[in-house]
Every structure is written in structure tokens, then in C-alpha cells.
């Protein structure tokens, strides 16, 4: 799967949306929505009637902070009938120079799947290459595919098919943006990206989307990107793994990209506002927007749970 080589090539990893075909991704969204509908009224701790992952163990490894990813994967795996183990990278021998490859080989003997949050994307790939069990990307410096699956699901719940819609991104060209770019090509929507020139998208990402024929345009003008959009997205100005010393400079560069009421007013009148959270209120988004009627940020957070259950089931099928 996903062009991986060696022992791991037949394993269903979930590393990037770019690795998967549109039908698979669409099937995951449908499964997430069906599972969500079937759980209405059930307590969070109740197991889904079909318990498809009964007897399976998921390891959750966090090398960085997390609230949503950690809890939604943990609860989601239990709802599927499985169990979880949560570890921080700093508690593991990884922090004492055991290689990621050896860690992957060992985990493959104990558990059925691994979700890992690790800044260095190359280490995620190395883990997958040396793992005989599925590896799921819980965020790297490069991408955050589980987040954007929940975002696509949320858009469709709110506004119908995302195919043919226009999504605008205003802010840093970070990991969440990369997954939005991958999603635009795979789900067939237009993406308008506004970032300061100093923080613009990587050339490899631009080349990728060109080669894939995705409708993605990059600009430095936030108003132009948002004009008439069906959905406006923002994210932190400083991401995990960014140099903290560069914080003041990033804030200066990104101030014109804040999603506030005047910027939101340029979007379509029923546009929705999305943010993966955690939000930095008064920075990338104002209270008026994130707490306003167009914001769907808590549906997005909830949908992490439902979308990831579909991903877990797919990985372990
Ligand atoms: N959106 C997201 O991944 O949140 P956490 O960092 O809390 O997991
Ligand atoms: N871009 C943010 C997303 C957090 C969920 C970060 O990487 O810190």
C-alpha cells in the first residue's frame, strides 16, 4: 500500500491521503457516517453492535502533545471492540536511541496496529517500512491525514458533496494544509490557498498537485482566496516542531491571514468555518468567527472519532 517496499508492502498503512485512491477514501467517509448514525443515543463507552475489531490491540504513541487524536483513537478503538495502549515517545526506549525500525519490528509482535504522532515524517515512513502491522499517521510535520478525513466528512454532513465545492485556506502552509491539498486532488474539490510568500507551500507539494491534476491555486492574497468559497479553514500560526524563536516573525507575517468577520464575509453567505483545533483565539481566528453560526469546529472534532473508526477497520480488515 502507498508505494511502501519490503516486508510491509502488503500491509494497509494509513500514512497520507496521497497514497490512497478516491474510491477507498470515499468508502471510508461513507463508513464513518454510517457508524456515526448507528451510534445515535448510545453512551460513548458502548461497543458497536458488530464489534469488528474484537480481540485487536492498537498502540498509540505520542511524541508530541495531543487531546483530540489521543482520545478519539482510544475511544474509537474501544467502540470497535478492540483495546488500546497509550505511550509517549519519551517513555519508550525510542528516547534512548532504539531505532524506529527495531521499535516497529517489536511492536509488530505485540499489537495489531500502531498510531503514531511523530514530527519527522521520514521516521513515520521508516516505521511503516519495518512493520508487519498497519501504521497510522497521527500527525507529522508534513501531514495530518486523519484530520482532513474528519474535515471532509464534516463538510459533507453540513453542505453535501464536497466534489465541485471550493475550500479556502488562509494561513501557514503546514501539515494540515498538505493533507487538504492531497484531499482536493482525491475528492475533486477546488482549494484556494493564501499564505505569505515566506511561508508558502513546498515546491514538491505544488508539483504533486500539478501532476495529479488537482484544482489547487496558491496566492498571497487572503481576500482573493476566500472570495465565494464554501468553506474557510485556518490553523495555528506556529505548529508543533516549529522553531519557537521564530514565533514573533511568524505572527507578523501571518497577521493579514487571520480569519475574522470581514474576511469571512467575502466567502459564500452559507460558507462554513473549519479549524482542526487547538485554536489560538485572536491569532489565526477571532472569537466572533470560531464561536459564530458558521463555525463547525466541534463537529469536526467529533468526526475525528467516526472517521478514524472507519480508518481503523480498513487498516485491520
Ligand atoms: N486536531 C488535532 O489533531 O488535535 P490534537 O493535537 O489535540 O490531537
Ligand atoms: N498544525 C498544527 C495542528 C495541530 C493539530 C500543529 O502541527 O501543531
CSV table of C-alpha atoms and ligand atoms in Angstrom, one decimal:
chain,number,residue,atom,x,y,z
A,1,UNK,CA,0.0,0.0,0.0
A,2,UNK,CA,1.1,3.5,-0.6
A,3,UNK,CA,4.2,2.5,-2.5
A,4,UNK,CA,5.9,1.0,0.5
A,5,UNK,CA,8.6,-1.5,0.0
A,6,UNK,CA,9.8,-4.7,1.5
A,7,UNK,CA,8.1,-6.7,4.3
A,8,UNK,CA,5.5,-4.1,4.8
A,9,UNK,CA,4.2,-3.7,1.2
A,10,UNK,CA,1.0,-5.7,1.7
A,11,UNK,CA,0.0,-4.1,4.9
A,12,UNK,CA,-2.7,-1.4,4.9
A,13,UNK,CA,-0.9,1.6,6.3
A,14,UNK,CA,-2.7,5.0,6.6
A,15,UNK,CA,0.1,7.4,6.1
A,16,UNK,CA,-1.1,10.0,3.6
A,17,UNK,CA,-4.2,10.7,1.6
A,18,UNK,CA,-2.0,10.9,-1.5
A,19,UNK,CA,-1.3,7.1,-1.1
A,20,UNK,CA,-4.9,6.1,-1.4
A,21,UNK,CA,-7.3,6.1,-4.4
A,22,UNK,CA,-10.5,8.1,-4.4
A,23,UNK,CA,-12.8,5.1,-4.1
A,24,UNK,CA,-11.1,3.9,-1.0
A,25,UNK,CA,-11.2,7.3,0.6
A,26,UNK,CA,-14.8,7.8,-0.3
A,27,UNK,CA,-15.7,4.4,1.2
A,28,UNK,CA,-14.0,5.5,4.4
A,29,UNK,CA,-16.2,8.6,4.6
A,30,UNK,CA,-19.3,6.6,4.0
A,31,UNK,CA,-18.4,4.1,6.6
A,32,UNK,CA,-17.6,6.8,9.1
A,33,UNK,CA,-21.0,8.4,8.5
A,34,UNK,CA,-22.9,5.1,8.8
A,35,UNK,CA,-21.2,4.2,12.0
A,36,UNK,CA,-21.9,7.7,13.4
A,37,UNK,CA,-25.6,7.4,12.5
A,38,UNK,CA,-25.8,3.9,14.1
A,39,UNK,CA,-24.5,5.2,17.4
A,40,UNK,CA,-27.0,7.9,18.0
A,41,UNK,CA,-28.2,7.8,21.6
A,42,UNK,CA,-25.6,5.2,22.7
A,43,UNK,CA,-23.2,6.1,25.6
A,44,UNK,CA,-19.6,6.7,24.4
A,45,UNK,CA,-18.4,3.5,26.1
A,46,UNK,CA,-20.8,1.2,24.4
A,47,UNK,CA,-19.3,-1.2,21.8
A,48,UNK,CA,-20.7,-1.1,18.2
A,49,UNK,CA,-23.1,-4.0,17.6
A,50,UNK,CA,-20.8,-5.6,15.0
A,51,UNK,CA,-17.6,-5.2,17.2
A,52,UNK,CA,-15.4,-5.6,14.1
A,53,UNK,CA,-12.1,-5.3,16.0
A,54,UNK,CA,-12.8,-7.5,18.9
A,55,UNK,CA,-9.6,-9.0,20.2
A,56,UNK,CA,-7.4,-6.5,18.5
A,57,UNK,CA,-4.9,-4.1,20.2
A,58,UNK,CA,-4.0,-0.7,19.0
A,59,UNK,CA,-0.8,1.0,20.3
A,60,UNK,CA,-1.0,4.8,20.4
A,61,UNK,CA,2.4,6.5,20.5
A,62,UNK,CA,2.7,10.3,21.1
A,63,UNK,CA,6.0,12.1,20.7
A,64,UNK,CA,4.1,15.4,20.9
A,65,UNK,CA,1.0,16.7,22.7
A,66,UNK,CA,-2.5,15.7,21.8
A,67,UNK,CA,-6.0,16.0,23.1
A,68,UNK,CA,-8.3,15.0,20.1
A,69,UNK,CA,-6.1,12.4,18.4
A,70,UNK,CA,-5.3,10.6,21.6
A,71,UNK,CA,-8.9,10.5,22.9
A,72,UNK,CA,-10.7,9.9,19.6
A,73,UNK,CA,-8.4,6.9,18.7
A,74,UNK,CA,-8.7,5.4,22.1
A,75,UNK,CA,-12.4,5.7,22.4
A,76,UNK,CA,-12.9,4.8,18.7
A,77,UNK,CA,-10.9,1.6,19.0
A,78,UNK,CA,-12.9,0.5,22.1
A,79,UNK,CA,-16.2,1.2,20.3
A,80,UNK,CA,-15.0,-1.1,17.6
A,81,UNK,CA,-14.5,-3.8,20.2
A,82,UNK,CA,-10.7,-3.5,20.5
A,83,UNK,CA,-8.3,-2.4,23.2
A,84,UNK,CA,-5.6,0.3,23.3
A,85,UNK,CA,-2.2,1.0,24.9
A,86,UNK,CA,-1.1,4.6,25.0
A,87,UNK,CA,2.6,5.6,25.3
A,88,UNK,CA,4.6,8.8,25.0
A,89,UNK,CA,7.7,8.5,22.9
A,90,UNK,CA,9.7,9.8,25.8
A,91,UNK,CA,8.7,6.8,28.0
A,92,UNK,CA,9.9,4.4,25.4
A,93,UNK,CA,13.4,3.2,24.5
A,94,UNK,CA,13.0,5.3,21.4
A,95,UNK,CA,14.1,8.2,23.6
A,96,UNK,CA,17.2,6.3,24.4
A,97,UNK,CA,18.2,5.7,20.8
A,98,UNK,CA,16.5,2.4,20.0
A,99,UNK,CA,15.8,2.8,16.3
A,100,UNK,CA,12.3,3.3,14.9
A,101,UNK,CA,12.9,0.2,12.7
A,102,UNK,CA,13.6,-2.0,15.7
A,103,UNK,CA,10.6,-0.4,17.6
A,104,UNK,CA,8.4,-1.3,14.6
A,105,UNK,CA,9.6,-4.9,14.5
A,106,UNK,CA,9.0,-5.3,18.2
A,107,UNK,CA,5.5,-3.7,18.2
A,108,UNK,CA,4.6,-6.0,15.3
A,109,UNK,CA,5.0,-8.9,17.7
A,110,UNK,CA,2.7,-7.5,20.4
A,111,UNK,CA,-0.1,-5.4,18.9
A,112,UNK,CA,-2.3,-5.4,15.8
A,113,UNK,CA,-1.8,-1.7,14.7
A,114,UNK,CA,0.1,1.4,15.7
A,115,UNK,CA,-1.0,5.0,15.5
A,116,UNK,CA,2.0,7.4,15.9
A,117,UNK,CA,2.4,11.1,16.2
A,118,UNK,CA,5.9,12.0,15.4
A,119,UNK,CA,7.3,15.2,13.9
A,120,UNK,CA,9.8,13.6,11.5
A,121,UNK,CA,7.7,12.2,8.6
A,122,UNK,CA,10.7,10.1,7.4
A,123,UNK,CA,10.6,8.3,10.8
A,124,UNK,CA,6.9,7.5,10.2
A,125,UNK,CA,7.8,6.0,6.8
A,126,UNK,CA,10.6,4.0,8.4
A,127,UNK,CA,8.2,2.7,10.9
A,128,UNK,CA,5.8,1.6,8.2
A,129,UNK,CA,8.6,0.0,6.2
A,130,UNK,CA,9.6,-2.2,9.1
A,131,UNK,CA,6.2,-3.0,10.4
A,132,UNK,CA,4.2,-6.1,9.6
A,133,UNK,CA,1.1,-4.4,11.1
A,134,UNK,CA,-0.7,-1.3,9.9
A,135,UNK,CA,0.8,2.1,10.9
A,136,UNK,CA,-1.5,5.2,11.0
A,137,UNK,CA,-0.2,8.8,10.8
A,138,UNK,CA,-1.4,10.7,13.8
A,139,UNK,CA,0.3,13.9,12.6
A,140,UNK,CA,3.8,14.6,11.4
A,141,UNK,CA,5.4,17.9,10.5
A,142,UNK,CA,4.4,17.1,6.9
A,143,UNK,CA,0.8,16.0,7.1
A,144,UNK,CA,-2.3,15.2,9.2
A,145,UNK,CA,-4.4,12.9,7.1
A,146,UNK,CA,-6.8,11.7,9.8
A,147,UNK,CA,-7.8,15.3,10.5
A,148,UNK,CA,-8.7,16.0,6.9
A,149,UNK,CA,-10.8,12.8,6.6
A,150,UNK,CA,-12.8,14.2,9.5
A,151,UNK,CA,-13.0,17.6,7.8
A,152,UNK,CA,-14.2,16.2,4.5
A,153,UNK,CA,-16.8,14.2,6.4
A,154,UNK,CA,-17.9,17.3,8.3
A,155,UNK,CA,-18.2,19.4,5.1
A,156,UNK,CA,-20.4,16.7,3.5
A,157,UNK,CA,-22.6,16.4,6.6
A,158,UNK,CA,-23.1,20.2,6.5
A,159,UNK,CA,-23.2,21.0,2.9
A,160,UNK,CA,-23.5,17.9,0.8
A,161,UNK,CA,-20.9,16.5,-1.7
A,162,UNK,CA,-17.5,18.2,-1.5
A,163,UNK,CA,-16.8,17.3,-5.1
A,164,UNK,CA,-17.0,20.6,-7.1
A,165,UNK,CA,-17.1,22.8,-3.9
A,166,UNK,CA,-14.5,25.4,-3.1
A,167,UNK,CA,-12.5,25.4,0.1
A,168,UNK,CA,-10.2,28.3,1.1
A,169,UNK,CA,-7.2,28.1,3.4
A,170,UNK,CA,-5.7,31.2,4.9
A,171,UNK,CA,-2.5,30.9,6.9
A,172,UNK,CA,0.6,28.9,7.3
A,173,UNK,CA,1.4,26.2,4.7
A,174,UNK,CA,1.6,23.5,7.4
A,175,UNK,CA,0.9,19.8,7.8
A,176,UNK,CA,-2.9,20.2,7.8
A,177,UNK,CA,-2.7,22.2,4.6
A,178,UNK,CA,-0.7,19.4,2.9
A,179,UNK,CA,-3.5,16.9,3.7
A,180,UNK,CA,-6.1,19.4,2.4
A,181,UNK,CA,-4.1,19.6,-0.9
A,182,UNK,CA,-4.0,15.8,-1.1
A,183,UNK,CA,-7.7,15.7,-0.4
A,184,UNK,CA,-8.5,18.3,-3.1
A,185,UNK,CA,-7.0,16.0,-5.7
A,186,UNK,CA,-8.6,12.8,-4.4
A,187,UNK,CA,-12.1,14.1,-3.6
A,188,UNK,CA,-12.3,16.5,-6.6
A,189,UNK,CA,-12.8,19.9,-4.9
A,190,UNK,CA,-11.2,23.3,-5.6
A,191,UNK,CA,-8.7,24.5,-3.0
A,192,UNK,CA,-7.6,28.2,-2.8
A,193,UNK,CA,-4.6,28.6,-0.6
A,194,UNK,CA,-3.5,32.0,0.8
A,195,UNK,CA,-0.1,32.2,2.6
A,196,UNK,CA,2.6,34.8,3.0
A,197,UNK,CA,5.4,34.2,0.4
A,198,UNK,CA,7.8,33.4,3.2
A,199,UNK,CA,5.5,30.5,4.4
A,200,UNK,CA,4.3,29.3,1.1
A,201,UNK,CA,3.7,25.6,0.1
A,202,UNK,CA,6.7,23.4,-0.6
A,203,UNK,CA,7.6,23.1,-4.3
A,204,UNK,CA,7.2,19.3,-4.0
A,205,UNK,CA,3.6,19.7,-2.9
A,206,UNK,CA,2.9,22.1,-5.8
A,207,UNK,CA,4.4,19.7,-8.3
A,208,UNK,CA,2.5,16.8,-6.8
A,209,UNK,CA,-0.8,18.5,-7.2
A,210,UNK,CA,0.0,19.7,-10.7
A,211,UNK,CA,0.9,16.1,-11.7
A,212,UNK,CA,-2.3,14.8,-10.2
A,213,UNK,CA,-4.4,17.4,-12.0
A,214,UNK,CA,-5.9,18.8,-8.7
A,215,UNK,CA,-7.6,22.2,-8.8
A,216,UNK,CA,-5.4,23.9,-6.2
A,217,UNK,CA,-4.3,27.6,-6.6
A,218,UNK,CA,-1.8,29.3,-4.4
A,219,UNK,CA,-1.8,33.0,-3.7
A,220,UNK,CA,-0.6,35.5,-1.2
A,221,UNK,CA,-3.9,37.3,-1.1
A,222,UNK,CA,-6.3,36.0,1.6
A,223,UNK,CA,-9.3,38.0,0.3
A,224,UNK,CA,-8.9,36.6,-3.2
A,225,UNK,CA,-8.6,33.0,-1.8
A,226,UNK,CA,-11.7,33.3,0.3
A,227,UNK,CA,-13.9,35.1,-2.3
A,228,UNK,CA,-17.1,33.0,-2.8
A,229,UNK,CA,-15.7,29.9,-1.0
A,230,UNK,CA,-18.0,27.3,0.5
A,231,UNK,CA,-15.6,26.7,3.4
A,232,UNK,CA,-12.9,28.7,5.0
A,233,UNK,CA,-10.1,26.9,7.0
A,234,UNK,CA,-7.4,28.2,9.3
A,235,UNK,CA,-4.9,26.6,11.6
A,236,UNK,CA,-2.2,27.6,14.2
A,237,UNK,CA,0.4,30.1,13.1
A,238,UNK,CA,3.1,28.1,15.0
A,239,UNK,CA,2.8,24.3,14.7
A,240,UNK,CA,4.4,21.6,16.9
A,241,UNK,CA,8.0,21.3,15.8
A,242,UNK,CA,8.3,24.9,14.6
A,243,UNK,CA,11.1,27.0,16.0
A,244,UNK,CA,9.7,28.9,19.0
A,245,UNK,CA,12.2,31.7,18.4
A,246,UNK,CA,10.5,32.4,15.1
A,247,UNK,CA,7.1,33.0,16.8
A,248,UNK,CA,7.2,36.8,16.6
A,249,UNK,CA,8.2,36.8,13.0
A,250,UNK,CA,5.5,34.2,12.1
A,251,UNK,CA,2.9,36.3,13.9
A,252,UNK,CA,3.9,39.4,11.9
A,253,UNK,CA,3.8,37.5,8.6
A,254,UNK,CA,0.5,35.8,9.3
A,255,UNK,CA,-1.4,38.7,10.8
A,256,UNK,CA,-3.0,39.6,7.4
A,257,UNK,CA,-4.3,36.0,7.1
A,258,UNK,CA,-6.4,36.0,10.3
A,259,UNK,CA,-9.9,34.7,9.7
A,260,UNK,CA,-12.1,37.4,11.1
A,261,UNK,CA,-15.6,38.6,10.3
A,262,UNK,CA,-14.6,40.9,7.4
A,263,UNK,CA,-12.6,38.1,5.7
A,264,UNK,CA,-15.4,35.5,6.4
A,265,UNK,CA,-17.9,38.0,4.8
A,266,UNK,CA,-16.1,37.5,1.5
A,267,UNK,CA,-16.9,33.8,1.4
A,268,UNK,CA,-20.3,32.5,0.2
A,269,UNK,CA,-23.1,33.5,2.5
A,270,UNK,CA,-23.6,30.0,3.8
A,271,UNK,CA,-19.9,29.2,4.0
A,272,UNK,CA,-18.7,27.2,7.0
A,273,UNK,CA,-15.6,27.8,9.0
A,274,UNK,CA,-13.3,24.9,10.0
A,275,UNK,CA,-10.3,24.6,12.2
A,276,UNK,CA,-8.6,21.4,13.4
A,277,UNK,CA,-8.1,22.8,16.9
A,278,UNK,CA,-6.5,23.7,19.2
A,279,UNK,CA,-7.3,27.3,18.2
A,280,UNK,CA,-5.4,30.3,19.2
A,281,UNK,CA,-8.2,32.8,19.6
A,282,UNK,CA,-7.3,36.3,18.5
A,283,UNK,CA,-4.5,34.9,16.3
A,284,UNK,CA,-5.4,32.8,13.3
A,285,UNK,CA,-9.2,33.2,14.1
A,286,UNK,CA,-11.3,35.7,16.1
A,287,UNK,CA,-13.8,34.7,18.7
A,288,UNK,CA,-16.6,36.1,16.6
A,289,UNK,CA,-15.8,33.6,13.8
A,290,UNK,CA,-15.0,30.5,15.8
A,291,UNK,CA,-17.9,31.0,18.1
A,292,UNK,CA,-20.2,32.3,15.3
A,293,UNK,CA,-23.0,30.5,13.5
A,294,UNK,CA,-20.8,29.5,10.5
A,295,UNK,CA,-18.3,27.6,12.7
A,296,UNK,CA,-18.4,23.8,12.7
A,297,UNK,CA,-15.2,23.2,14.7
A,298,UNK,CA,-16.7,20.9,17.3
A,299,UNK,CA,-18.4,18.8,14.7
A,300,UNK,CA,-15.0,18.4,13.1
A,301,UNK,CA,-13.6,17.4,16.5
A,302,UNK,CA,-16.3,14.8,17.0
A,303,UNK,CA,-15.9,13.5,13.5
A,304,UNK,CA,-12.3,12.6,14.2
A,305,UNK,CA,-13.8,9.7,16.2
A,306,UNK,CA,-16.1,8.4,13.5
A,307,UNK,CA,-13.7,8.9,10.5
A,308,UNK,CA,-10.9,7.2,12.4
A,309,UNK,CA,-13.1,4.2,13.2
A,310,UNK,CA,-13.5,3.7,9.5
A,311,UNK,CA,-9.8,4.0,9.0
A,312,UNK,CA,-9.0,1.5,11.8
A,313,UNK,CA,-11.5,-1.0,10.4
A,314,UNK,CA,-10.0,-0.6,6.9
A,315,UNK,CA,-6.4,-1.0,8.2
A,316,UNK,CA,-7.3,-4.1,10.1
A,317,UNK,CA,-9.5,-5.8,7.6
B,1,LIG,N1,-6.5,18.4,15.8
B,1,LIG,C1,-5.7,17.6,16.5
B,1,LIG,O1,-5.0,16.7,16.0
B,1,LIG,O2,-5.8,17.8,17.8
B,1,LIG,P1,-4.8,17.2,18.9
B,1,LIG,O3,-3.4,17.9,18.7
B,1,LIG,O4,-5.4,17.7,20.2
B,1,LIG,O5,-4.7,15.8,18.8
B,2,LIG,N1,-0.7,22.4,12.5
B,2,LIG,C1,-0.9,22.1,13.9
B,2,LIG,C2,-2.0,21.1,14.0
B,2,LIG,C3,-2.3,20.6,15.4
B,2,LIG,C4,-3.4,19.6,15.5
B,2,LIG,C5,0.4,21.5,14.5
B,2,LIG,O1,1.0,20.7,13.8
B,2,LIG,O2,0.7,21.8,15.6
